[in-house]
Coordinates of C-alpha atoms in Angstrom, one line a residue:
X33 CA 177.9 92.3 61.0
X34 CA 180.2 95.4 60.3
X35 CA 182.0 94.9 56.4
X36 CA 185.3 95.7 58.3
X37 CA 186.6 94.3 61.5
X38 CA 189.1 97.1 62.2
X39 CA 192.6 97.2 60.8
X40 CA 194.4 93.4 60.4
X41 CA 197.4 92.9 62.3
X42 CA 200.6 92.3 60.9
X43 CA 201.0 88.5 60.6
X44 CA 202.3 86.9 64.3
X45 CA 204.7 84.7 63.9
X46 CA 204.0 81.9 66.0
X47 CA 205.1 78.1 66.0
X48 CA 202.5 76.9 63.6
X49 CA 202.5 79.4 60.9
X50 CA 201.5 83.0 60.8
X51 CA 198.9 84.3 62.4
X52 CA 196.2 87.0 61.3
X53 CA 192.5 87.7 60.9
X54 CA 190.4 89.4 58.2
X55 CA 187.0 90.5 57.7
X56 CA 183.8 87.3 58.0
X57 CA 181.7 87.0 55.1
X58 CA 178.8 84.3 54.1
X59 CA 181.8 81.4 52.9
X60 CA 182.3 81.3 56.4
X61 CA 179.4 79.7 57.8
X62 CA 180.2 76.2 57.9
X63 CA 183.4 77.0 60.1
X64 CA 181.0 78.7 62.3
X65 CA 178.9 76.3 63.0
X66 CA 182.0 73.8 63.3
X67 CA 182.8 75.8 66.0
X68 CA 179.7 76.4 67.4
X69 CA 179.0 73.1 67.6
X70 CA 182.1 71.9 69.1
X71 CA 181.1 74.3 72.0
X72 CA 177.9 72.3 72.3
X73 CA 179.3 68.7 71.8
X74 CA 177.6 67.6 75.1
X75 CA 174.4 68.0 74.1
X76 CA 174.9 67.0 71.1
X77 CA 175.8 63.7 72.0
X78 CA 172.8 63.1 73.9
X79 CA 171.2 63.3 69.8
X80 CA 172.1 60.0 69.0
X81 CA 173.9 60.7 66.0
X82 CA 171.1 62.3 64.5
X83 CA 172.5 64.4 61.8
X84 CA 169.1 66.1 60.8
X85 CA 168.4 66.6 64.8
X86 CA 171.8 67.9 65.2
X87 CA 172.3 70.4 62.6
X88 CA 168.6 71.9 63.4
X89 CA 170.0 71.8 66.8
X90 CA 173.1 74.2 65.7
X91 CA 171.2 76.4 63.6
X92 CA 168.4 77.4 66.4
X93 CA 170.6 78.2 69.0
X94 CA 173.5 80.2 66.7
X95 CA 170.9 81.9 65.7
X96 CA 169.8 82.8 69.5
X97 CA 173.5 83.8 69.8
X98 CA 173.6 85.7 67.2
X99 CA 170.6 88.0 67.6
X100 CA 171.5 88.2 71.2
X101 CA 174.9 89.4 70.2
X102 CA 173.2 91.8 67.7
X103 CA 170.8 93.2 70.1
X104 CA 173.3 93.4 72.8
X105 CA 176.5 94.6 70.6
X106 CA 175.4 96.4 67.6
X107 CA 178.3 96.6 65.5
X108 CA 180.3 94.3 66.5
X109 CA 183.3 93.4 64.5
X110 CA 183.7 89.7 63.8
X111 CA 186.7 88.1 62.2
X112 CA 187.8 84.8 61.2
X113 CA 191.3 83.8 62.5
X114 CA 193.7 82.8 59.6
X115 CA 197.0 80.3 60.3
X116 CA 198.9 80.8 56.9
X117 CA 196.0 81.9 55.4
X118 CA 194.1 78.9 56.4
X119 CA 190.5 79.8 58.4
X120 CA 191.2 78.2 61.9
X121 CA 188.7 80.1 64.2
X122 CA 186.9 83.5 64.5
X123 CA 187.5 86.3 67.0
X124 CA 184.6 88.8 68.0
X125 CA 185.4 92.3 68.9
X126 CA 182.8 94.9 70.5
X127 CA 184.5 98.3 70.0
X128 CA 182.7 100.2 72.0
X129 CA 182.8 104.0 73.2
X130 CA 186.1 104.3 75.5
X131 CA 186.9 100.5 75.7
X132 CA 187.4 97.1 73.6
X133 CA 185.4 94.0 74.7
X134 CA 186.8 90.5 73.7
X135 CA 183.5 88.6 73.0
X136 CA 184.5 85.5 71.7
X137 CA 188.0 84.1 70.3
X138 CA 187.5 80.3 69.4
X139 CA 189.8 77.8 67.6
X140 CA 189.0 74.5 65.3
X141 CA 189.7 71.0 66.9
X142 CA 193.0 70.2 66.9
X143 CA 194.8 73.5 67.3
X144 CA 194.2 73.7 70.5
X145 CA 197.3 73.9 73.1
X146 CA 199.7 75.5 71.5
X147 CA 199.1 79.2 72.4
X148 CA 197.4 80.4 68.9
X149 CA 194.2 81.7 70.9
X150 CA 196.9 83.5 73.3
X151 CA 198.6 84.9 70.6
X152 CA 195.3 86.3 68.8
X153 CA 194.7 88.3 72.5
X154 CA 198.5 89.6 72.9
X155 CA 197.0 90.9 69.1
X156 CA 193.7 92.4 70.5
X157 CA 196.0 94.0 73.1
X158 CA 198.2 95.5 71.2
X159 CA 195.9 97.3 69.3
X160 CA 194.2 98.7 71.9
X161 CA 197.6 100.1 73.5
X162 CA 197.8 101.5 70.4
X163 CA 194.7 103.6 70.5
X164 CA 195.5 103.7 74.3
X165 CA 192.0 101.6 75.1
X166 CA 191.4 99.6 77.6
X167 CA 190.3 95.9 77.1
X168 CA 186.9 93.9 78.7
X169 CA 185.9 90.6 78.9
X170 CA 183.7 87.6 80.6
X171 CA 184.7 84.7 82.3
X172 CA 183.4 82.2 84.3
X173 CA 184.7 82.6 88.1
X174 CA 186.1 79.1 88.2
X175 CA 187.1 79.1 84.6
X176 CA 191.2 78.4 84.3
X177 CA 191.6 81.1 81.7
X178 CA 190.8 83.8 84.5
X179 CA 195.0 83.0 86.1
X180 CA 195.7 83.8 82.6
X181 CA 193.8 86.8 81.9
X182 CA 195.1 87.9 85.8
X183 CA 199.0 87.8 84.2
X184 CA 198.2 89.5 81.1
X185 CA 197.1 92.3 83.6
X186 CA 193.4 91.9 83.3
X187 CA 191.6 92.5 87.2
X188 CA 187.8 92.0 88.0
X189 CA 185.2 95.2 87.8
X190 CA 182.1 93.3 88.2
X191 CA 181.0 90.5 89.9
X192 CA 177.2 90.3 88.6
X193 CA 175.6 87.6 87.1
X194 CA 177.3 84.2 86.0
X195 CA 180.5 85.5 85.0
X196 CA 182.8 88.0 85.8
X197 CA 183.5 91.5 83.9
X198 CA 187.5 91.7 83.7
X199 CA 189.5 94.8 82.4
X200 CA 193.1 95.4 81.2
X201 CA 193.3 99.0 81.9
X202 CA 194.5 101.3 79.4
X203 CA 198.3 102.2 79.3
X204 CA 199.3 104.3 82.4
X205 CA 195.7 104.7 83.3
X206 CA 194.6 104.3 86.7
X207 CA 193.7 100.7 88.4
X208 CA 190.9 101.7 90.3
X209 CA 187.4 100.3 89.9
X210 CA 185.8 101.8 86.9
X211 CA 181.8 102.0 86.6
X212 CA 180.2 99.2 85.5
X213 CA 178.5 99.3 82.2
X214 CA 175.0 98.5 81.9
X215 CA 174.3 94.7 82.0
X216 CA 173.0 93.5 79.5
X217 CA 170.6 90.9 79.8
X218 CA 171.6 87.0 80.2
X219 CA 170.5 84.1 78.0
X220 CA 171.2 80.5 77.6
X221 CA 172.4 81.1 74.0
X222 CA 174.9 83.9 74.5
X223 CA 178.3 83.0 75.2
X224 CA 181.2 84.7 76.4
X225 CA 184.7 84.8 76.1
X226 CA 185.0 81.5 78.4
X227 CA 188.6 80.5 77.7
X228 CA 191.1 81.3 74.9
X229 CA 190.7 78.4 72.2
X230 CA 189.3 76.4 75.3
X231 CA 187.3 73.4 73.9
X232 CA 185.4 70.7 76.1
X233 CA 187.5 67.8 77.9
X234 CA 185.9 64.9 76.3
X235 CA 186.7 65.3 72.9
X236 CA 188.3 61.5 71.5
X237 CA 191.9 62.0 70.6
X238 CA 192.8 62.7 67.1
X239 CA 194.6 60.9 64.4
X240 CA 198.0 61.2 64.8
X241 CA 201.0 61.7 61.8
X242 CA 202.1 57.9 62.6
X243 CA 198.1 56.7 62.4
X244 CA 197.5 57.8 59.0
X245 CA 201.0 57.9 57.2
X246 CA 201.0 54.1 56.3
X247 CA 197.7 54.4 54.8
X248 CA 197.8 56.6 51.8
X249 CA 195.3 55.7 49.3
X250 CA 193.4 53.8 51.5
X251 CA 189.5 54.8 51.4
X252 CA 187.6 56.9 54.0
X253 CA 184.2 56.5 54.2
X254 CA 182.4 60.0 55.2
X255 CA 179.4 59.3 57.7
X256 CA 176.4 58.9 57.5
X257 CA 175.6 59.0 54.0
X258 CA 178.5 61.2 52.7
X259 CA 180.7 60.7 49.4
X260 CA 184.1 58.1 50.0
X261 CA 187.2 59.6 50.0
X262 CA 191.1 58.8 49.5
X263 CA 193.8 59.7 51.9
X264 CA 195.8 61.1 49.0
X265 CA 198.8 62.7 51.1
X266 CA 200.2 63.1 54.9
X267 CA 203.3 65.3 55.3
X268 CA 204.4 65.9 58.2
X269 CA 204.7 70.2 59.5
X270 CA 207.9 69.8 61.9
X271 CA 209.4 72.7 63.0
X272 CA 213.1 73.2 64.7
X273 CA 212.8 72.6 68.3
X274 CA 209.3 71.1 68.3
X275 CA 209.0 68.2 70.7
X276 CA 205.8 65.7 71.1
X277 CA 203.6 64.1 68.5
X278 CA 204.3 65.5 64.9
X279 CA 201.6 68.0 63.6
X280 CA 200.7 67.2 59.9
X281 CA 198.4 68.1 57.0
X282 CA 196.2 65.3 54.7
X283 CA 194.8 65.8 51.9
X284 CA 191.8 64.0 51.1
X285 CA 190.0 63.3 47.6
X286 CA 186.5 62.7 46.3
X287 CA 184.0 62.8 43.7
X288 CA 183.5 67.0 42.5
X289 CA 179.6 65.9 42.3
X290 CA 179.2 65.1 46.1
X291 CA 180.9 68.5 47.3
X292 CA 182.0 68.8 51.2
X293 CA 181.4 72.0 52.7
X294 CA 184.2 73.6 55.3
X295 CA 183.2 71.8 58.5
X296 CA 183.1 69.4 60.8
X297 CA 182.4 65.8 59.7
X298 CA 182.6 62.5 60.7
X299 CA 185.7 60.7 58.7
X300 CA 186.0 56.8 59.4
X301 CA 189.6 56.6 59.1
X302 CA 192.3 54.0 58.9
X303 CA 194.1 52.8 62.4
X304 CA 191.8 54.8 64.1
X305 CA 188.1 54.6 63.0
X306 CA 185.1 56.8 63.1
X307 CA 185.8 60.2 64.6
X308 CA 185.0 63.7 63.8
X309 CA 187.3 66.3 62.2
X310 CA 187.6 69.7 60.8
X311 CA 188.0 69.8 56.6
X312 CA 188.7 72.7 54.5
X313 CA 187.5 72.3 50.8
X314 CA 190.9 73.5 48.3
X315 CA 191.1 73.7 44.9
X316 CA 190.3 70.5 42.5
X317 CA 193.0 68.2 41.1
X318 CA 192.6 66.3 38.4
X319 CA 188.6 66.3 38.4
X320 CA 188.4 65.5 41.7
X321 CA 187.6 68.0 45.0
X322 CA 190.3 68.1 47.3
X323 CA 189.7 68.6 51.0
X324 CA 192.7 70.0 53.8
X325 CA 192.9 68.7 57.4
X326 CA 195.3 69.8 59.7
X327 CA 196.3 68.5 62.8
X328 CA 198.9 69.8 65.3

């Protein structure tokens, strides 16, 4: 892991809130494995809600990613996507001699649809006309991201393996096939840029503003053997000319001696029942810790 994942972009304005990214470090962890894990939510519903079996699960095969990544990509630059300065997702750059390779951009539950993981590659992309670069990437052949890679410019240079090697060619640069660089070697555990802020199909809805807003100070129990909380606050986040179900922030309350971490858990909530969402630990209030949940 490189201390510095290249120059932050200026903030993009975007719907939601600004967007950016800044350097990973070891606070991180728990929103990696959210996300890791959200990736593998097929297999881990074959677990039977097994949170020991599960999280030993996660750990062994981010690990596998990782050191595959590492032995593969030495020095790649990995970033954690910020939405008003909020962690949402991480974005993993390989800048490599003569090109930049999009490894991985990936988005928390609930952000999902509404062009954030577009906007962190119209980012990427920009930075790399900037230093006059041009972009790779991986993609499954039948994977619905390719049409949109295909109108940001991108065309296919290999075919080998399971996925195919795209590439945005540098500005004014010719669009001829290029030489493929050497493959690296193909594992279960390593995973490519498979879709922006793509997330598996059979996730259960979330909460929405009008399930949760009559509720407030209700308790929510934290499954399986986690601390009760209080729905504390839901405000809705509308913005001029949004249409659809209202995005909103919660805040949530419990006891500072049974501390959260960032992460997925499983929240039994009120008009909608057990389900699992993505909390960020803020500062206390009032001696007791306060946890964030956004939900667009």
């Amino acid at each position: 892991m490189t201390d510095s994942p290249g120059p932050a972009p200026p903030a993009i304005a975007t719907s939601l809130g600004n967007l950016s990214w800044r350097p990973r470090t070891e606070e991180d962890q728990g929103l990696l494995r959210a996300l890791f894990a959200a990736s593998r939510r097929a297999e881990l519903g074959l677990m039977a809600g097994d949170p020991d079996q599960e999280r030993a699960f996660v750990d062994l095969q981010l690990r596998a990613r990782e050191q595959h990544r590492d032995a593969t990509r030495p020095g790649a630059d990995l970033a954690i996507v910020t939405l008003d300065d909020v962690a949402i997702g991480q974005l993993d750059l390989h800048r490599a001699e003569g090109h930049l390779e999009v490894l991985e951009i990936a988005l928390v539950p609930g952000l999902q649809g509404h062009g954030l993981g577009t906007a962190v590659l119209h980012g990427v992309l920009a930075e790399a006309d900037e230093a006059e670069l041009p972009v790779v990437l991986h993609v499954e052949p039948a994977n619905p991201a390719r049409r949109l890679y295909e109108r940001l410019g991108f065309v296919v240079r290999s075919t080998g393996g399971t996925h195919l090697e795209m590439e945005r060619p540098a500005p004014g640069a010719a669009t001829g096939p290029r030489p493929a660089p050497p493959a690296a070697e193909e594992t279960e555990e390593e995973t490519a840029t498979d879709g922006v802020d793509a997330l598996p199909v059979d996730l259960p809805p979330l909460p929405t503003y009008d399930d949760l807003a009559p509720h407030i100070g209700v308790t929510v129990a934290c499954l399986p053997d986690g601390p009760d909380l209080e729905l504390v606050t839901v405000e809705a986040r509308t913005r001029p000319g949004r249409t659809g179900p209202v995005p909103y922030s919660a805040l949530l309350a419990g006891p500072l001696d049974r501390p959260l971490e960032q992460g997925m858990h499983r929240l039994d909530l009120p008009g909608t029942g057990p389900i699992e969402l993505f909390i960020v630990p803020i500062t206390p209030v009032d001696g007791r810790a306060v946890y964030e949940l956004i939900v667009t």
